[in-house]
Amino acid sequence: MSAIRPAAVAGMFYPDNPIVLRQTLADLLANAPAADAPRAPKALIVPHAGYVYSGAVAASAYARLVELRSRIRRVVLLGPTHRVYVRGLALPGVERFATPLGEIPLDREAMQGIADLPQVTTSAAAHQMEHSLEVQLPFLQQVLGDFMLLPLAVGEASADEVAAVLEQVWGGDETLIVISSDLSHFLPDALARKVDGATVDAILALDPHLSHEQACGATPVNGLLVAARRHGLHPMALDVGNSSDTAGDPERVVGYAAFAFTAAASPEKSRKVEADQAEAEKGASLLTLARAEIAKQFWAHLPAPSAQPWMAEPGASFVTLTRQGELRGCIGTLEAHRPLGQDVRENALAAAFRDPRFMPLSRTEFDDVRVEVSVLSPHEALAAGSEKDALAVLRPGIDGVVFEYAHYRSTFLPQVWEQLPDPAEFMAHLKRKAGVPKEFWADSVRLSRYTVSKWKESAA
């Protein structure tokens, strides 16, 4: 077995100078459209022309792997054979693949695991000059950390035969599947876009009946679509174009598309994602409202932020200001007695200008403060016959606590647990804040707790 399959198309399909190659890849990835899918891809379909033609489309898929750099440890790479006939799927018969960016070890254990499948063969010739696999390697080296490669040159095979191989090496989150394929070849631009549009629709429908006129890698693509159906993957088109978009003749274009396949979220997970997104949007609106109310005291002409319907519902809030990590003001409301939007605005003003512990906020400090808004849940009375009983039922890090005795009253938000993680110490300081000795306790002490939803500005 020859140890290394050297780069065959470096200097033709992509730069052979490693410095230039890394910069080319960095530029392509930096210009890729921002990812809008929250889930990590299990599989990609990417084009394999020269980088000047299809590099930007391929980058739209590979950019999604940057955050998975430390997670993906194996890449299963399938591409069509262009120069050598193969019956089935061909392993390369080597131990490493090389590019100008270095060598990539092959997953020998996985190769041995599929070598006995009837549709799998070994053909060094099929891999020797095959560009459909090689052009993907520098992208993978750029975006991933250390990984092993399982490369298969796909010739004459059925979709089910390809899918059976994929099933054997499917793995978990550590395994990424990459299918290399262009779309239509040498049609006029307008016709190509129509034909490629239908191909994109078929892939999004997980229809495993593409022809080689639609995609040169139709065989491995069809196999992935069969496997994707079995595993419940959801396809997403990331970018679609053709060679005339960059440097090609519009009368004879080659089509390109990039797709990501992700695990479909369960209905419960989808609802949670939607709820989390709504909660984040609510927090952003309240932070904007609080900061704008303070800003109006310095710049009266500033427009008020738009009001949301839920801001008219009763709510209790605290607004906390910090400056350089230190408390700069904190005022709030324990019970909901006015619309939440009004409550946040009033508490923002009070925290900035009427907290008796601090001088009023100055204009020069405004840009340095960070705003935090906490919205309180309804209170829950705690049945505690003694301080020991009370300490036993407190939930550090979760509970905000209200202490009441006669005309003495105080509260600590759940955030205070970060400074006072011991329940006894937390309670002692809470009593001191109310104005009674830290050792004090009486049968008529009343305790209640609440939770908060809180949001804090990420920067001043």
Protein backbone atom coordinates (compact mmCIF):
# COMPACT_ATOMS: atom_id res chain seq x y z
CA MET A 1 0.00 0.00 0.00
CA SER A 2 1.42 3.37 -1.05
CA ALA A 3 1.51 5.63 2.00
CA ILE A 4 0.34 8.95 0.54
CA ARG A 5 -1.91 10.13 -2.26
CA PRO A 6 -0.27 13.47 -3.25
CA ALA A 7 -2.17 16.52 -4.42
CA ALA A 8 -2.94 16.19 -8.12
CA VAL A 9 -4.78 19.40 -9.05
CA ALA A 10 -3.10 22.00 -6.82
CA GLY A 11 -2.08 24.93 -9.00
CA MET A 12 -4.97 24.21 -11.37
CA PHE A 13 -8.18 24.06 -9.34
CA TYR A 14 -6.79 25.95 -6.35
CA PRO A 15 -3.49 27.67 -5.40
CA ASP A 16 -0.49 25.42 -4.77
CA ASN A 17 1.25 27.97 -2.56
CA PRO A 18 0.12 27.26 1.01
CA ILE A 19 0.21 30.92 2.07
CA VAL A 20 -1.84 32.02 -0.93
CA LEU A 21 -4.17 29.04 -0.48
CA ARG A 22 -4.88 29.85 3.18
CA GLN A 23 -5.58 33.49 2.31
CA THR A 24 -7.86 32.44 -0.55
CA LEU A 25 -9.81 30.17 1.76
CA ALA A 26 -9.98 32.81 4.49
CA ASP A 27 -11.37 35.36 2.02
CA LEU A 28 -13.96 32.93 0.67
CA LEU A 29 -15.13 31.96 4.16
CA ALA A 30 -15.19 35.56 5.38
CA ASN A 31 -17.50 36.53 2.51
CA ALA A 32 -19.85 33.57 3.00
CA PRO A 33 -23.41 34.49 3.98
CA ALA A 34 -24.14 34.37 7.70
CA ALA A 35 -25.59 31.09 8.95
CA ASP A 36 -29.26 31.26 9.93
CA ALA A 37 -29.71 27.62 10.98
CA PRO A 38 -29.34 26.96 14.70
CA ARG A 39 -28.44 23.28 14.31
CA ALA A 40 -25.13 21.80 13.22
CA PRO A 41 -25.09 20.03 9.84
CA LYS A 42 -24.71 16.27 9.66
CA ALA A 43 -24.07 16.36 5.91
CA LEU A 44 -23.16 18.83 3.18
CA ILE A 45 -23.43 18.87 -0.59
CA VAL A 46 -20.76 21.12 -2.14
CA PRO A 47 -19.50 21.85 -5.68
CA HIS A 48 -16.06 20.85 -6.91
CA ALA A 49 -14.99 23.23 -9.68
CA GLY A 50 -11.96 25.47 -9.45
CA TYR A 51 -12.17 27.91 -6.58
CA VAL A 52 -12.46 30.87 -8.93
CA TYR A 53 -15.72 29.38 -10.21
CA SER A 54 -17.39 27.55 -7.32
CA GLY A 55 -15.32 28.46 -4.28
CA ALA A 56 -17.80 31.03 -3.00
CA VAL A 57 -20.70 28.57 -3.19
CA ALA A 58 -18.68 25.88 -1.42
CA ALA A 59 -17.66 28.37 1.26
CA SER A 60 -21.32 28.98 2.14
CA ALA A 61 -21.39 25.38 3.41
CA TYR A 62 -17.96 25.15 4.96
CA ALA A 63 -18.46 28.36 6.93
CA ARG A 64 -21.04 26.45 8.98
CA LEU A 65 -18.33 24.15 10.30
CA VAL A 66 -16.20 26.81 11.96
CA GLU A 67 -18.06 26.50 15.27
CA LEU A 68 -17.71 22.69 15.08
CA ARG A 69 -13.93 22.75 14.79
CA SER A 70 -13.34 20.77 17.97
CA ARG A 71 -16.31 18.43 17.54
CA ILE A 72 -15.91 16.90 14.08
CA ARG A 73 -13.25 14.22 14.13
CA ARG A 74 -14.08 12.30 10.95
CA VAL A 75 -15.19 13.32 7.47
CA VAL A 76 -16.77 10.81 5.11
CA LEU A 77 -16.17 12.30 1.65
CA LEU A 78 -17.89 10.99 -1.49
CA GLY A 79 -17.46 12.33 -5.00
CA PRO A 80 -18.03 11.05 -8.55
CA THR A 81 -15.26 9.58 -10.66
CA HIS A 82 -14.46 11.68 -13.75
CA ARG A 83 -11.55 9.80 -15.36
CA VAL A 84 -11.61 6.12 -14.37
CA TYR A 85 -14.53 3.70 -14.51
CA VAL A 86 -15.44 2.14 -11.18
CA ARG A 87 -18.14 -0.34 -10.36
CA GLY A 88 -19.38 0.67 -6.94
CA LEU A 89 -17.49 2.86 -4.48
CA ALA A 90 -13.69 2.87 -4.46
CA LEU A 91 -11.35 3.24 -1.52
CA PRO A 92 -7.95 4.75 -2.39
CA GLY A 93 -5.54 2.11 -1.09
CA VAL A 94 -3.39 4.67 0.75
CA GLU A 95 -2.96 5.81 4.34
CA ARG A 96 -2.91 9.59 3.92
CA PHE A 97 -4.04 12.32 1.51
CA ALA A 98 -1.81 15.36 1.00
CA THR A 99 -2.52 18.95 -0.01
CA PRO A 100 -0.33 22.07 0.13
CA LEU A 101 -1.70 22.56 3.67
CA GLY A 102 -0.40 19.22 4.94
CA GLU A 103 -1.36 15.58 5.21
CA ILE A 104 -4.69 14.13 6.36
CA PRO A 105 -4.74 10.65 7.92
CA LEU A 106 -7.34 8.22 6.61
CA ASP A 107 -9.68 6.32 8.93
CA ARG A 108 -8.19 2.86 8.40
CA GLU A 109 -10.55 1.17 10.87
CA ALA A 110 -13.62 2.52 9.06
CA MET A 111 -12.16 1.56 5.68
CA GLN A 112 -11.62 -1.98 6.90
CA GLY A 113 -15.17 -2.00 8.23
CA ILE A 114 -16.70 -1.38 4.80
CA ALA A 115 -14.12 -3.15 2.62
CA ASP A 116 -16.10 -6.41 2.65
CA LEU A 117 -19.29 -4.80 1.33
CA PRO A 118 -19.92 -6.09 -2.21
CA GLN A 119 -20.25 -2.58 -3.65
CA VAL A 120 -16.93 -1.39 -2.17
CA THR A 121 -13.65 -1.88 -3.99
CA THR A 122 -10.15 -0.42 -3.92
CA SER A 123 -8.80 1.60 -6.84
CA ALA A 124 -5.75 3.83 -6.53
CA ALA A 125 -6.24 4.77 -10.19
CA ALA A 126 -9.73 6.15 -9.53
CA HIS A 127 -8.32 8.47 -6.88
CA GLN A 128 -5.01 9.37 -8.51
CA MET A 129 -6.23 12.37 -10.56
CA GLU A 130 -9.75 12.75 -9.18
CA HIS A 131 -10.45 16.41 -8.42
CA SER A 132 -13.97 16.04 -6.99
CA LEU A 133 -12.55 14.85 -3.67
CA GLU A 134 -9.29 16.76 -3.60
CA VAL A 135 -10.76 20.26 -3.95
CA GLN A 136 -12.75 19.75 -0.74
CA LEU A 137 -9.70 18.96 1.38
CA PRO A 138 -8.19 22.45 1.78
CA PHE A 139 -11.58 23.80 2.91
CA LEU A 140 -11.82 21.03 5.51
CA GLN A 141 -8.25 21.65 6.68
CA GLN A 142 -9.02 25.35 7.05
CA VAL A 143 -12.21 25.05 9.12
CA LEU A 144 -11.64 21.88 11.16
CA GLY A 145 -9.05 20.81 13.71
CA ASP A 146 -7.48 17.36 13.55
CA PHE A 147 -9.71 14.91 11.70
CA MET A 148 -9.55 11.60 9.87
CA LEU A 149 -10.79 11.18 6.32
CA LEU A 150 -12.77 8.39 4.68
CA PRO A 151 -12.68 9.14 0.92
CA LEU A 152 -14.77 7.21 -1.58
CA ALA A 153 -14.71 7.70 -5.35
CA VAL A 154 -18.19 6.77 -6.54
CA GLY A 155 -18.73 5.15 -9.91
CA GLU A 156 -21.61 3.00 -11.14
CA ALA A 157 -23.84 2.24 -8.17
CA SER A 158 -27.42 2.47 -7.05
CA ALA A 159 -28.67 4.97 -4.52
CA ASP A 160 -29.37 2.13 -2.10
CA GLU A 161 -25.81 0.82 -2.44
CA VAL A 162 -24.40 4.23 -1.60
CA ALA A 163 -26.85 4.64 1.27
CA ALA A 164 -25.82 1.25 2.70
CA VAL A 165 -22.20 2.38 2.86
CA LEU A 166 -23.19 5.66 4.50
CA GLU A 167 -25.20 3.72 7.06
CA GLN A 168 -22.10 1.74 8.03
CA VAL A 169 -20.08 4.90 8.72
CA TRP A 170 -22.87 7.25 9.86
CA GLY A 171 -21.44 7.70 13.34
CA GLY A 172 -22.54 10.44 15.72
CA ASP A 173 -21.82 14.14 16.07
CA GLU A 174 -18.13 13.47 15.47
CA THR A 175 -18.81 12.38 11.87
CA LEU A 176 -19.56 14.74 8.98
CA ILE A 177 -20.65 13.51 5.56
CA VAL A 178 -19.64 15.56 2.53
CA ILE A 179 -20.96 14.89 -0.96
CA SER A 180 -19.11 16.55 -3.85
CA SER A 181 -21.19 17.43 -6.91
CA ASP A 182 -21.74 20.15 -9.46
CA LEU A 183 -25.12 20.57 -11.16
CA SER A 184 -25.89 20.90 -14.89
CA HIS A 185 -23.08 21.26 -17.43
CA PHE A 186 -22.62 23.50 -20.47
CA LEU A 187 -26.14 24.88 -20.84
CA PRO A 188 -26.87 28.56 -21.57
CA ASP A 189 -27.21 30.60 -18.39
CA ALA A 190 -31.01 31.07 -18.46
CA LEU A 191 -31.71 27.40 -19.22
CA ALA A 192 -29.17 26.24 -16.66
CA ARG A 193 -30.84 28.25 -13.93
CA LYS A 194 -34.19 26.69 -14.80
CA VAL A 195 -32.78 23.13 -14.86
CA ASP A 196 -30.75 23.69 -11.68
CA GLY A 197 -33.78 25.17 -9.95
CA ALA A 198 -35.67 21.95 -10.53
CA THR A 199 -32.69 19.97 -9.21
CA VAL A 200 -32.55 22.09 -6.08
CA ASP A 201 -36.26 21.49 -5.53
CA ALA A 202 -35.74 17.73 -5.90
CA ILE A 203 -32.91 17.72 -3.36
CA LEU A 204 -34.99 19.76 -0.91
CA ALA A 205 -37.78 17.20 -1.37
CA LEU A 206 -35.28 14.37 -0.67
CA ASP A 207 -36.12 12.84 -4.05
CA PRO A 208 -33.33 10.30 -4.77
CA HIS A 209 -33.88 10.10 -8.53
CA LEU A 210 -31.50 12.71 -9.91
CA SER A 211 -29.93 12.04 -13.29
CA HIS A 212 -26.32 12.73 -14.25
CA GLU A 213 -27.58 15.50 -16.54
CA GLN A 214 -28.87 17.24 -13.42
CA ALA A 215 -25.76 16.62 -11.31
CA CYS A 216 -22.45 14.99 -12.16
CA GLY A 217 -22.44 13.58 -8.62
CA ALA A 218 -26.02 12.31 -8.88
CA THR A 219 -25.05 8.84 -7.65
CA PRO A 220 -23.58 9.89 -4.26
CA VAL A 221 -26.19 12.65 -3.92
CA ASN A 222 -29.03 10.14 -4.44
CA GLY A 223 -27.45 7.85 -1.85
CA LEU A 224 -27.32 10.68 0.67
CA LEU A 225 -30.97 11.56 -0.01
CA VAL A 226 -32.00 7.97 0.74
CA ALA A 227 -30.01 8.01 3.97
CA ALA A 228 -31.31 11.47 4.89
CA ARG A 229 -34.88 10.23 4.64
CA ARG A 230 -34.10 7.30 6.93
CA HIS A 231 -32.46 9.54 9.52
CA GLY A 232 -35.00 12.34 9.36
CA LEU A 233 -32.55 14.98 8.15
CA HIS A 234 -33.80 18.37 7.00
CA PRO A 235 -32.14 19.84 3.86
CA MET A 236 -31.48 23.54 3.38
CA ALA A 237 -30.17 25.27 0.24
CA LEU A 238 -27.34 27.62 1.23
CA ASP A 239 -26.31 29.07 -2.13
CA VAL A 240 -27.07 28.41 -5.79
CA GLY A 241 -25.25 29.83 -8.80
CA ASN A 242 -23.20 28.97 -11.86
CA SER A 243 -19.88 29.70 -13.49
CA SER A 244 -21.16 32.83 -15.26
CA ASP A 245 -21.54 34.48 -11.86
CA THR A 246 -17.76 34.69 -11.59
CA ALA A 247 -15.58 34.02 -14.62
CA GLY A 248 -17.42 31.69 -16.98
CA ASP A 249 -18.94 32.00 -20.45
CA PRO A 250 -22.71 32.62 -20.02
CA GLU A 251 -23.40 30.47 -23.10
CA ARG A 252 -21.83 27.36 -21.54
CA VAL A 253 -22.17 27.36 -17.77
CA VAL A 254 -21.74 24.81 -15.01
CA GLY A 255 -24.23 24.94 -12.14
CA TYR A 256 -23.28 24.92 -8.48
CA ALA A 257 -25.23 24.60 -5.23
CA ALA A 258 -24.46 24.04 -1.59
CA PHE A 259 -26.77 22.32 0.88
CA ALA A 260 -26.70 21.54 4.59
CA PHE A 261 -28.59 18.61 6.10
CA THR A 262 -29.49 18.88 9.78
CA ALA A 263 -31.40 16.75 12.22
CA ALA A 264 -35.01 17.88 12.28
CA ALA A 265 -36.02 19.28 15.64
CA SER A 266 -38.78 17.55 17.56
CA PRO A 267 -42.03 19.53 17.99
CA GLU A 268 -41.08 20.04 21.64
CA LYS A 269 -37.62 21.32 20.70
CA SER A 270 -39.07 23.58 18.02
CA ARG A 271 -41.47 25.08 20.54
CA LYS A 272 -38.59 25.62 22.97
CA VAL A 273 -36.50 27.34 20.29
CA GLU A 274 -39.45 29.61 19.48
CA ALA A 275 -40.04 30.35 23.17
CA ASP A 276 -36.35 31.10 23.73
CA GLN A 277 -36.31 33.41 20.73
CA ALA A 278 -39.42 35.25 21.96
CA GLU A 279 -37.88 35.59 25.42
CA ALA A 280 -34.65 36.99 23.95
CA GLU A 281 -36.62 39.50 21.87
CA LYS A 282 -38.59 40.53 24.98
CA GLY A 283 -35.37 41.10 26.88
CA ALA A 284 -33.84 43.15 24.07
CA SER A 285 -36.95 45.35 23.97
CA LEU A 286 -36.89 45.94 27.73
CA LEU A 287 -33.17 46.78 27.74
CA THR A 288 -33.73 49.26 24.92
CA LEU A 289 -36.67 50.77 26.80
CA ALA A 290 -34.70 51.18 30.03
CA ARG A 291 -31.64 52.73 28.38
CA ALA A 292 -33.74 55.06 26.24
CA GLU A 293 -35.61 56.34 29.32
CA ILE A 294 -32.31 57.23 31.00
CA ALA A 295 -30.93 58.76 27.78
CA LYS A 296 -33.96 61.06 27.48
CA GLN A 297 -32.85 62.84 30.64
CA PHE A 298 -29.68 63.90 28.84
CA TRP A 299 -30.95 64.23 25.27
CA ALA A 300 -34.63 65.21 25.36
CA HIS A 301 -35.08 65.02 21.58
CA LEU A 302 -34.45 61.26 21.37
CA PRO A 303 -37.43 59.28 19.99
CA ALA A 304 -39.08 56.73 22.26
CA PRO A 305 -38.60 53.05 21.30
CA SER A 306 -41.64 51.30 19.89
CA ALA A 307 -43.99 49.80 22.46
CA GLN A 308 -44.94 46.12 22.33
CA PRO A 309 -48.47 44.93 23.24
CA TRP A 310 -47.20 42.77 26.12
CA MET A 311 -45.67 45.86 27.75
CA ALA A 312 -49.20 46.99 28.66
CA GLU A 313 -49.73 43.94 30.88
CA PRO A 314 -49.04 44.32 34.62
CA GLY A 315 -45.53 43.44 35.65
CA ALA A 316 -42.94 43.90 38.41
CA SER A 317 -39.34 44.63 37.51
CA PHE A 318 -35.94 45.64 38.82
CA VAL A 319 -33.46 47.70 36.82
CA THR A 320 -29.81 47.34 37.79
CA LEU A 321 -26.96 49.51 36.55
CA THR A 322 -23.30 48.49 36.75
CA ARG A 323 -20.21 50.45 35.80
CA GLN A 324 -16.85 48.75 35.35
CA GLY A 325 -18.26 45.70 37.10
CA GLU A 326 -19.45 47.62 40.17
CA LEU A 327 -23.04 48.33 41.19
CA ARG A 328 -24.14 51.83 40.12
CA GLY A 329 -27.83 51.69 41.00
CA CYS A 330 -30.65 49.20 41.52
CA ILE A 331 -34.31 50.00 42.07
CA GLY A 332 -37.34 47.81 41.52
CA THR A 333 -40.90 46.83 42.26
CA LEU A 334 -41.87 43.71 44.18
CA GLU A 335 -45.52 43.48 43.13
CA ALA A 336 -47.08 44.12 39.74
CA HIS A 337 -49.27 47.22 40.09
CA ARG A 338 -48.78 48.98 36.74
CA PRO A 339 -47.99 48.09 33.10
CA LEU A 340 -44.61 46.37 32.73
CA GLY A 341 -43.34 48.93 30.22
CA GLN A 342 -44.10 51.79 32.59
CA ASP A 343 -42.60 49.88 35.49
CA VAL A 344 -39.30 49.37 33.64
CA ARG A 345 -39.13 53.02 32.58
CA GLU A 346 -39.80 54.29 36.12
CA ASN A 347 -37.33 51.89 37.69
CA ALA A 348 -34.67 52.79 35.12
CA LEU A 349 -34.99 56.46 36.08
CA ALA A 350 -34.94 55.63 39.78
CA ALA A 351 -31.88 53.39 39.47
CA ALA A 352 -30.01 56.08 37.53
CA PHE A 353 -31.01 59.18 39.47
CA ARG A 354 -32.75 58.32 42.76
CA ASP A 355 -30.91 55.39 44.33
CA PRO A 356 -29.95 56.91 47.74
CA ARG A 357 -26.69 54.97 47.80
CA PHE A 358 -25.29 56.81 44.78
CA MET A 359 -25.00 60.24 43.24
CA PRO A 360 -27.29 60.74 40.21
CA LEU A 361 -25.85 59.31 37.03
CA SER A 362 -23.96 61.86 34.95
CA ARG A 363 -23.90 62.24 31.21
CA THR A 364 -20.22 61.29 31.13
CA GLU A 365 -21.05 57.97 32.84
CA PHE A 366 -23.94 57.07 30.54
CA ASP A 367 -21.91 55.22 27.90
CA ASP A 368 -20.01 53.25 30.55
CA VAL A 369 -22.97 51.74 32.39
CA ARG A 370 -24.52 48.38 31.60
CA VAL A 371 -28.24 47.94 32.05
CA GLU A 372 -29.84 44.79 33.45
CA VAL A 373 -33.60 44.25 33.61
CA SER A 374 -35.19 41.58 35.82
CA VAL A 375 -38.89 40.71 35.57
CA LEU A 376 -40.28 39.04 38.68
CA SER A 377 -42.64 36.10 38.88
CA PRO A 378 -45.56 36.18 41.37
CA HIS A 379 -44.46 35.60 44.97
CA GLU A 380 -44.76 32.25 46.73
CA ALA A 381 -45.08 32.32 50.53
CA LEU A 382 -42.62 30.09 52.39
CA ALA A 383 -43.94 28.14 55.37
CA ALA A 384 -41.05 28.16 57.82
CA GLY A 385 -41.45 27.74 61.56
CA SER A 386 -37.82 28.62 62.20
CA GLU A 387 -34.84 30.12 60.44
CA LYS A 388 -33.41 26.62 60.09
CA ASP A 389 -36.57 25.53 58.24
CA ALA A 390 -36.35 28.60 56.01
CA LEU A 391 -32.73 27.95 55.07
CA ALA A 392 -33.58 24.34 54.21
CA VAL A 393 -36.15 25.29 51.55
CA LEU A 394 -34.23 28.10 49.83
CA ARG A 395 -32.91 27.33 46.35
CA PRO A 396 -29.53 29.04 45.87
CA GLY A 397 -29.15 30.64 42.49
CA ILE A 398 -32.88 30.38 41.77
CA ASP A 399 -34.87 32.13 44.47
CA GLY A 400 -35.26 35.82 44.99
CA VAL A 401 -36.30 36.24 48.63
CA VAL A 402 -38.49 38.81 50.42
CA PHE A 403 -38.03 39.23 54.19
CA GLU A 404 -40.83 40.95 56.16
CA TYR A 405 -41.22 41.68 59.87
CA ALA A 406 -43.55 44.41 61.14
CA HIS A 407 -42.55 47.50 59.15
CA TYR A 408 -39.17 46.01 58.16
CA ARG A 409 -38.86 44.69 54.63
CA SER A 410 -36.08 43.76 52.21
CA THR A 411 -35.41 41.64 49.17
CA PHE A 412 -32.49 40.11 47.34
CA LEU A 413 -32.73 39.20 43.66
CA PRO A 414 -31.53 35.70 42.68
CA GLN A 415 -28.40 37.35 41.25
CA VAL A 416 -27.24 38.07 44.82
CA TRP A 417 -26.53 34.34 45.30
CA GLU A 418 -23.44 34.89 43.12
CA GLN A 419 -21.92 37.00 45.93
CA LEU A 420 -23.56 35.16 48.85
CA PRO A 421 -23.82 31.47 47.87
CA ASP A 422 -24.25 30.20 51.46
CA PRO A 423 -27.95 30.30 52.52
CA ALA A 424 -27.14 31.33 56.10
CA GLU A 425 -24.94 34.19 54.93
CA PHE A 426 -27.54 35.17 52.32
CA MET A 427 -30.25 35.35 55.02
CA ALA A 428 -28.03 37.27 57.44
CA HIS A 429 -27.34 39.98 54.87
CA LEU A 430 -31.01 40.06 53.86
CA LYS A 431 -31.98 40.77 57.48
CA ARG A 432 -29.32 43.44 57.79
CA LYS A 433 -30.68 45.08 54.65
CA ALA A 434 -34.16 45.15 56.26
CA GLY A 435 -32.72 46.91 59.29
CA VAL A 436 -32.77 44.11 61.86
CA PRO A 437 -29.79 42.30 63.43
CA LYS A 438 -28.42 39.37 61.44
CA GLU A 439 -29.13 37.01 64.39
CA PHE A 440 -32.79 38.14 64.60
CA TRP A 441 -35.72 35.78 64.17
CA ALA A 442 -39.35 35.85 65.33
CA ASP A 443 -42.43 33.73 64.80
CA SER A 444 -44.07 36.62 62.92
CA VAL A 445 -41.30 36.81 60.27
CA ARG A 446 -42.77 36.31 56.81
CA LEU A 447 -40.70 35.00 53.88
CA SER A 448 -41.66 34.66 50.26
CA ARG A 449 -39.74 33.82 47.15
CA TYR A 450 -39.91 34.53 43.46
CA THR A 451 -37.92 33.83 40.32
CA VAL A 452 -36.81 36.26 37.64
CA SER A 453 -36.30 36.44 33.92
CA LYS A 454 -33.26 38.66 33.45
CA TRP A 455 -31.39 40.24 30.59
CA LYS A 456 -28.17 42.24 30.66
CA GLU A 457 -26.49 44.33 28.01
CA SER A 458 -23.40 42.66 26.63
CA ALA A 459 -21.45 45.90 26.46
CA ALA A 460 -21.73 49.43 27.70
